[in-house]
PDB file of N, CA and C in Angstrom:
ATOM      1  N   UNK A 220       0.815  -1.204   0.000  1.00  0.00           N
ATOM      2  CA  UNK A 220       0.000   0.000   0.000  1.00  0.00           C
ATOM      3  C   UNK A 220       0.855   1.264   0.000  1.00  0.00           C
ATOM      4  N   UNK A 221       2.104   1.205   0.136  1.00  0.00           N
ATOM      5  CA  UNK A 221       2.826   2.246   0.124  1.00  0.00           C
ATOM      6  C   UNK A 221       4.155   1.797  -1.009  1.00  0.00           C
ATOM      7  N   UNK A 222       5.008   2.552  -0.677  1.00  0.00           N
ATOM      8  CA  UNK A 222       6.289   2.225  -1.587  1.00  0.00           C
ATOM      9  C   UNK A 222       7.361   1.619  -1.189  1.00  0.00           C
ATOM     10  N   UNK A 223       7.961   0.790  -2.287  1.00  0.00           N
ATOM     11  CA  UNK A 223       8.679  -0.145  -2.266  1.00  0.00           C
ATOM     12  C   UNK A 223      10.772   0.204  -2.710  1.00  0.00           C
ATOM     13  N   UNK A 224      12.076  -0.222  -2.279  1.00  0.00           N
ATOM     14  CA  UNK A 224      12.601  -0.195  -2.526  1.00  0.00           C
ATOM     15  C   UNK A 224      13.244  -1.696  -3.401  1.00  0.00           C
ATOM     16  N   UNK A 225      13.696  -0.934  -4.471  1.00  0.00           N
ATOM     17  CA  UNK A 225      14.539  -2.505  -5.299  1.00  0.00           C
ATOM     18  C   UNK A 225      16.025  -2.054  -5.237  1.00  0.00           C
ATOM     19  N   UNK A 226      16.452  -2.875  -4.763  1.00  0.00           N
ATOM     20  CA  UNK A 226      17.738  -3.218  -4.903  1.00  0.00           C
ATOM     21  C   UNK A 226      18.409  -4.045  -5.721  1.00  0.00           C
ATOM     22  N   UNK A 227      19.731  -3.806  -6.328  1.00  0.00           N
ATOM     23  CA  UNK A 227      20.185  -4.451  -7.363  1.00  0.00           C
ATOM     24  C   UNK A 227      21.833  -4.635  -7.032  1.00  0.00           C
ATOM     25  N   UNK A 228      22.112  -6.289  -7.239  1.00  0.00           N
ATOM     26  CA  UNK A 228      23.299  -6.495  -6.628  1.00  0.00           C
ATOM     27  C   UNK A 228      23.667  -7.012  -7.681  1.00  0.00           C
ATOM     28  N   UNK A 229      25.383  -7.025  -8.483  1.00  0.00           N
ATOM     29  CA  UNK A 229      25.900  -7.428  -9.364  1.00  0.00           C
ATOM     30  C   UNK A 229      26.745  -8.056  -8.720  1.00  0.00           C
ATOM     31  N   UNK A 230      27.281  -9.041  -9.264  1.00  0.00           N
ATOM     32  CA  UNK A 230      28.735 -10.102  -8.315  1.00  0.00           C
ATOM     33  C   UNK A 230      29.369 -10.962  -9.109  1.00  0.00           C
ATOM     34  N   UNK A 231      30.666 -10.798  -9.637  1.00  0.00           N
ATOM     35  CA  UNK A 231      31.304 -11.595 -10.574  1.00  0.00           C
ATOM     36  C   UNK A 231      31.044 -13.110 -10.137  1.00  0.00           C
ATOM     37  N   UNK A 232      30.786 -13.741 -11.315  1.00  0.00           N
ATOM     38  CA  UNK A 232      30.904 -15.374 -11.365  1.00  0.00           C
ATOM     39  C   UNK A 232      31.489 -16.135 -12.402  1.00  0.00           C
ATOM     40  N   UNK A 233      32.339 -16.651 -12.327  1.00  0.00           N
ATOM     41  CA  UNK A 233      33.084 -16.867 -13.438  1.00  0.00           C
ATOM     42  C   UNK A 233      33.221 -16.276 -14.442  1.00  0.00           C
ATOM     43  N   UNK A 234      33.279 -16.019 -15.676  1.00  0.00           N
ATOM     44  CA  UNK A 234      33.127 -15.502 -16.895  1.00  0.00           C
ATOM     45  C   UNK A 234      31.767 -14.758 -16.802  1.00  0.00           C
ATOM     46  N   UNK A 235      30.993 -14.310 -16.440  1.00  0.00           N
ATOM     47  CA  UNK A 235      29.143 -13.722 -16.139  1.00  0.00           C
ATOM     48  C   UNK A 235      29.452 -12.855 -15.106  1.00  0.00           C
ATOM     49  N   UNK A 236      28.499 -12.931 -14.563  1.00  0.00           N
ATOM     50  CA  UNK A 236      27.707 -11.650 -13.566  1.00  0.00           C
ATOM     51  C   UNK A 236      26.281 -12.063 -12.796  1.00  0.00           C
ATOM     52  N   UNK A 237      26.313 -12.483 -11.627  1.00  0.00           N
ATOM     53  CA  UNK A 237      25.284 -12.946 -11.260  1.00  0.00           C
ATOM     54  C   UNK A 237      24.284 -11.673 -10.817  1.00  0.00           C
ATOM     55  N   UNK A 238      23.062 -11.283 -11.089  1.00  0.00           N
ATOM     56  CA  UNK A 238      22.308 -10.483 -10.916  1.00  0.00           C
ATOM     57  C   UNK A 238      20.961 -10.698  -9.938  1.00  0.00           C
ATOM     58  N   UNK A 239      21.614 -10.210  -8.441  1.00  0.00           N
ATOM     59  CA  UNK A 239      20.240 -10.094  -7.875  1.00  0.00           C
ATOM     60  C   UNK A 239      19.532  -9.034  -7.989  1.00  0.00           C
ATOM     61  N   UNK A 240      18.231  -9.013  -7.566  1.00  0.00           N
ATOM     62  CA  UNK A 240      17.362  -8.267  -7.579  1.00  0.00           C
ATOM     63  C   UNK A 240      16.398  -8.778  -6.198  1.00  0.00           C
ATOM     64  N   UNK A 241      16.080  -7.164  -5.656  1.00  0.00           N
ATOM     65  CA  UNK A 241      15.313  -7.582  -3.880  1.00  0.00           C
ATOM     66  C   UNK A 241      14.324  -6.669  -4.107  1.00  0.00           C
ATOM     67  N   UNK A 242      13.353  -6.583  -3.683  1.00  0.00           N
ATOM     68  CA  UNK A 242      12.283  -5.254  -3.327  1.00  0.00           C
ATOM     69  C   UNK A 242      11.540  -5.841  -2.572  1.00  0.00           C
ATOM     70  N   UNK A 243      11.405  -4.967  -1.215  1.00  0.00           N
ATOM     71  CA  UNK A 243      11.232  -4.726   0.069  1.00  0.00           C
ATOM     72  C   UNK A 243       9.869  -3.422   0.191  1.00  0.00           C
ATOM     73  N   UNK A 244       9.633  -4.046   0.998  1.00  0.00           N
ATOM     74  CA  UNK A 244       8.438  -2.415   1.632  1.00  0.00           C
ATOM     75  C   UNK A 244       7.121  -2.658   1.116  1.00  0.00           C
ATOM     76  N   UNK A 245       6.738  -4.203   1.141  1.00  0.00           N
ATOM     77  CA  UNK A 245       5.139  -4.601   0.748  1.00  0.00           C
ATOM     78  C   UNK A 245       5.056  -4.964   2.563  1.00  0.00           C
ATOM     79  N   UNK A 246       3.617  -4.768   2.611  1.00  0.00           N
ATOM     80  CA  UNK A 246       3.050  -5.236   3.431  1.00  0.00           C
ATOM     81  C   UNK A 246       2.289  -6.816   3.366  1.00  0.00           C
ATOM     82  N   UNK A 247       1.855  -6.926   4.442  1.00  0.00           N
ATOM     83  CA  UNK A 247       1.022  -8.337   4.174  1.00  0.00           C
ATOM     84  C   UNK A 247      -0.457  -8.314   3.824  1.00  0.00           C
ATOM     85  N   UNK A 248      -0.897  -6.691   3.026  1.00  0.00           N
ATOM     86  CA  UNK A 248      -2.479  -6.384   3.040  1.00  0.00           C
ATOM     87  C   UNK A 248      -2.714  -7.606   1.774  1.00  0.00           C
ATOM     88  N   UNK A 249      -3.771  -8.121   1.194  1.00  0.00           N
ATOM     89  CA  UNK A 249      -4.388  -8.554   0.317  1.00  0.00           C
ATOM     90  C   UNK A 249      -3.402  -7.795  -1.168  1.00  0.00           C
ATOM     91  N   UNK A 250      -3.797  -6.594  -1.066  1.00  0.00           N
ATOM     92  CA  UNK A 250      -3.532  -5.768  -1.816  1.00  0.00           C
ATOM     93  C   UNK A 250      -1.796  -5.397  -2.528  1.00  0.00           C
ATOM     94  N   UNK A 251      -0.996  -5.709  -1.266  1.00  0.00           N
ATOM     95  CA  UNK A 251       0.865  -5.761  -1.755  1.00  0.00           C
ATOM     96  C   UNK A 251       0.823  -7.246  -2.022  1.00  0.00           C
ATOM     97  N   UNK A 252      -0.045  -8.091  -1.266  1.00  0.00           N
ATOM     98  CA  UNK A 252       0.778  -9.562  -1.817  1.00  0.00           C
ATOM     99  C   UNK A 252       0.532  -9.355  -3.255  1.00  0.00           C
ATOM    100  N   UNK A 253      -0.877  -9.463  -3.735  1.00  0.00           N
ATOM    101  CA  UNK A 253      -0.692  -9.863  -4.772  1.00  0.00           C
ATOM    102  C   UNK A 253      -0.223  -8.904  -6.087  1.00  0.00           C
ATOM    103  N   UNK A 254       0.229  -7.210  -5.578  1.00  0.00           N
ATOM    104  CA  UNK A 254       0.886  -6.441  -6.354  1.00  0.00           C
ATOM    105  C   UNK A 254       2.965  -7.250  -6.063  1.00  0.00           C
ATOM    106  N   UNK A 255       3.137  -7.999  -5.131  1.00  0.00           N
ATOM    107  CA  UNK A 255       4.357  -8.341  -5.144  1.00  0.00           C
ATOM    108  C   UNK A 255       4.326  -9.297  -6.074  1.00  0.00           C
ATOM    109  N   UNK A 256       3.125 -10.384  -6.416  1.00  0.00           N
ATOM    110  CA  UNK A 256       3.016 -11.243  -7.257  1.00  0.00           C
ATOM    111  C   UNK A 256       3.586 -11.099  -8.504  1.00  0.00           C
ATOM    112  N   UNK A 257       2.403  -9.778  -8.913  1.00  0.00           N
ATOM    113  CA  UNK A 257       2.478  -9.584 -10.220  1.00  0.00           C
ATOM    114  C   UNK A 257       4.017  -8.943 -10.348  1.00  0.00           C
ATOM    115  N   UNK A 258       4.661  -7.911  -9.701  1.00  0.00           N
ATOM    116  CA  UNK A 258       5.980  -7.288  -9.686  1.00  0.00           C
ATOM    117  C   UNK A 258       6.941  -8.430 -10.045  1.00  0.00           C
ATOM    118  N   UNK A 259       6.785  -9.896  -9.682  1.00  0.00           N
ATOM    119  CA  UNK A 259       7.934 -10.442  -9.328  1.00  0.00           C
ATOM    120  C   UNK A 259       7.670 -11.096 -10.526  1.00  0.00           C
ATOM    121  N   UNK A 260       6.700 -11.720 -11.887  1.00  0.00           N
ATOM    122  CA  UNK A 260       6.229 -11.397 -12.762  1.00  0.00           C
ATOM    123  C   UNK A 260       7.222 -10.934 -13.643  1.00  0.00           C
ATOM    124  N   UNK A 261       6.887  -9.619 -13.756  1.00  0.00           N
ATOM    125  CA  UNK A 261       7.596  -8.691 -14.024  1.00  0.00           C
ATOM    126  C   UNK A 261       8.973  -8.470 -14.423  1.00  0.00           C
ATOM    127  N   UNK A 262       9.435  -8.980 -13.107  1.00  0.00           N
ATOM    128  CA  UNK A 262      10.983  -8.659 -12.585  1.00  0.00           C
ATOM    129  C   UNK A 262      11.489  -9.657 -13.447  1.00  0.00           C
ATOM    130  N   UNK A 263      11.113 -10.882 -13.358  1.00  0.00           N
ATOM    131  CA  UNK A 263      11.777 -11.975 -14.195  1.00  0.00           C
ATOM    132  C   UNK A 263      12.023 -12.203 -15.682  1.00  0.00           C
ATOM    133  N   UNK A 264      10.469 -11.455 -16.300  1.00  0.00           N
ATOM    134  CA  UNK A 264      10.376 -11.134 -17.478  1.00  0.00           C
ATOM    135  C   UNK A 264      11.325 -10.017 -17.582  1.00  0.00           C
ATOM    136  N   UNK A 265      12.020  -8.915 -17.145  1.00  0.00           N
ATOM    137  CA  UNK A 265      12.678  -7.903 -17.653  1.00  0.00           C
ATOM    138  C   UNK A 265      14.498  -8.254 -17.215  1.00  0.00           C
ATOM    139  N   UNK A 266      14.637  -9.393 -16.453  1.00  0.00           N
ATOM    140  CA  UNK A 266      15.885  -9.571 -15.958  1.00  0.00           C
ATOM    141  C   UNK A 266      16.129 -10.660 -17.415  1.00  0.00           C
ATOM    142  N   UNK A 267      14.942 -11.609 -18.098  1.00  0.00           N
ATOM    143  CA  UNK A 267      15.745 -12.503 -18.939  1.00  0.00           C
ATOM    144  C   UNK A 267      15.917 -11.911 -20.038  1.00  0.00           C
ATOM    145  N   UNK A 268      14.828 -10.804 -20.696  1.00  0.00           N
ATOM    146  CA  UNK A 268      15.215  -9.876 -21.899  1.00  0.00           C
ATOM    147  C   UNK A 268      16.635  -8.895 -21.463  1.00  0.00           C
ATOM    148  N   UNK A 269      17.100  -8.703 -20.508  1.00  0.00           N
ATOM    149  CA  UNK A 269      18.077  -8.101 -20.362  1.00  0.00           C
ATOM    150  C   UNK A 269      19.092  -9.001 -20.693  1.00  0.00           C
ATOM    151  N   UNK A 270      19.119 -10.602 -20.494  1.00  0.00           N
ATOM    152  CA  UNK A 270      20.312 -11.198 -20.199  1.00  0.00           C
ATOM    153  C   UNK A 270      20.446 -11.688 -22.035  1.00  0.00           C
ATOM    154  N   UNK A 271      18.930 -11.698 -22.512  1.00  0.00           N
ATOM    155  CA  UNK A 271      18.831 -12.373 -23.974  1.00  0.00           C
ATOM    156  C   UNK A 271      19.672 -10.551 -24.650  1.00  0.00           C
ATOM    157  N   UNK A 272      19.479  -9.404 -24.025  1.00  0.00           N
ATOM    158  CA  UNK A 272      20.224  -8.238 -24.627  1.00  0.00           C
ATOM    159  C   UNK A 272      21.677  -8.079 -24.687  1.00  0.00           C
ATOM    160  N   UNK A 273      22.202  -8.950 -23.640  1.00  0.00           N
ATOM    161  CA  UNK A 273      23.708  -8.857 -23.178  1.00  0.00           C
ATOM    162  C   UNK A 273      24.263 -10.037 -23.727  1.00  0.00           C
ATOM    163  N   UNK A 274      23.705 -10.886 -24.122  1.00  0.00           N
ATOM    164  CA  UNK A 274      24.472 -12.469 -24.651  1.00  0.00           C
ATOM    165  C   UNK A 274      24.296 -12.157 -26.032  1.00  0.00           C
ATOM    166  N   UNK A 275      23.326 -12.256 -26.835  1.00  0.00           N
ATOM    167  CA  UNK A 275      22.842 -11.940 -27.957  1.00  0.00           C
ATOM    168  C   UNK A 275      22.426 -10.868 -28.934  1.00  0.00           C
ATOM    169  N   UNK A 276      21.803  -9.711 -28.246  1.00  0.00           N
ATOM    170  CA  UNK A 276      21.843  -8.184 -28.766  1.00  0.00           C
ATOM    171  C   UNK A 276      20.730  -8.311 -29.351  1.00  0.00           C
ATOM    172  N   UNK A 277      19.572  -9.585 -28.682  1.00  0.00           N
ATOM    173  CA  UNK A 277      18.255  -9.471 -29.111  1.00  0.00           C
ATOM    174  C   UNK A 277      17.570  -8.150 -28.364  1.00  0.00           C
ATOM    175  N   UNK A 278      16.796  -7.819 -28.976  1.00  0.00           N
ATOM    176  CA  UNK A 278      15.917  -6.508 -28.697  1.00  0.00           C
ATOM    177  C   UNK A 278      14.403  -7.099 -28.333  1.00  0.00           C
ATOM    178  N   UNK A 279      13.587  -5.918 -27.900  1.00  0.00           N
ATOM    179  CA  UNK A 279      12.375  -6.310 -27.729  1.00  0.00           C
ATOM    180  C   UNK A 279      11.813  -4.735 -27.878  1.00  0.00           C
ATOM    181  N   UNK A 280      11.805  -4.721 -29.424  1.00  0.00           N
ATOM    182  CA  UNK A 280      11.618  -2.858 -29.643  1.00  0.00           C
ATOM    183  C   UNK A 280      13.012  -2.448 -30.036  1.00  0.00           C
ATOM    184  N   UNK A 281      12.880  -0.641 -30.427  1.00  0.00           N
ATOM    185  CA  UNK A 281      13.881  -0.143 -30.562  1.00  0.00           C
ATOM    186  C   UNK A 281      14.728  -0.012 -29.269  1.00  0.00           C
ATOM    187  N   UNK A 282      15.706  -0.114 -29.149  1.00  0.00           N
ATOM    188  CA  UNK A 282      16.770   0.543 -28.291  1.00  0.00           C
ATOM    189  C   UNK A 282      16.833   1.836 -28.540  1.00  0.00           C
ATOM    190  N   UNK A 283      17.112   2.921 -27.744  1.00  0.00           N
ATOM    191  CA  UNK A 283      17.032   4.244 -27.103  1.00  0.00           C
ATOM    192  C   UNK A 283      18.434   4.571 -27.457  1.00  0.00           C
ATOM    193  N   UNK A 284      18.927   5.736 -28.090  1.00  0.00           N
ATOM    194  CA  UNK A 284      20.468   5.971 -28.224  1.00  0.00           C
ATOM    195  C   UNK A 284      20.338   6.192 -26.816  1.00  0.00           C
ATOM    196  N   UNK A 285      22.046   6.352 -26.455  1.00  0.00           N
ATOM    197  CA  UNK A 285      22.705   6.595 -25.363  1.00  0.00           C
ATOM    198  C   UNK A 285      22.592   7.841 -25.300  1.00  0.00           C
ATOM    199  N   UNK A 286      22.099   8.534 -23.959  1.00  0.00           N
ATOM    200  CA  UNK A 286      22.985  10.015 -24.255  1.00  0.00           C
ATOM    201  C   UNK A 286      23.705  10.203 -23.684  1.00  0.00           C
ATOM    202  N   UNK A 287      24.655  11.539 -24.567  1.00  0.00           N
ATOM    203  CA  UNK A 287      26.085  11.822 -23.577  1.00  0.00           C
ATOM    204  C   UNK A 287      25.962  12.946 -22.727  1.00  0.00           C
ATOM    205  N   UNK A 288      27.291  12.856 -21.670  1.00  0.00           N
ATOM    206  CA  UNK A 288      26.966  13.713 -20.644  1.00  0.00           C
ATOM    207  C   UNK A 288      27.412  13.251 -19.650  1.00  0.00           C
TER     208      UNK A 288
END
């Protein structure tokens, strides 16, 4: 019912990068479980298109130039 922090931990593993991901600050109402549900959902779907972006340079859409600065 309120807001949540995600945290993101990178940690060499052999040749890779193991990638956690935490988010904290749901309650136990009806209402955060099952918004943690769907989040975690989510989270998994956007952590494997990231990993299919970094192994392969598959896309899902255009990619965004970089900007500088």
């Amino acid at each position: 019912d309120g807001m949540t922090t995600v945290r993101f931990e990178l940690e060499p593993r052999g040749e890779g990068t193991l990638v956690s991901l935490t988010e904290s600050g749901y309650s136990f109402s009806e209402r955060d479980v099952r918004t943690c549900l769907s989040c975690a959902s989510g989270w998994g779907e956007a952590l494997t298109l990231l990993k299919f972006y970094l192994e392969h340079g598959v896309t899902y859409g255009p990619v965004p130039e970089r900007a500088e600065g």
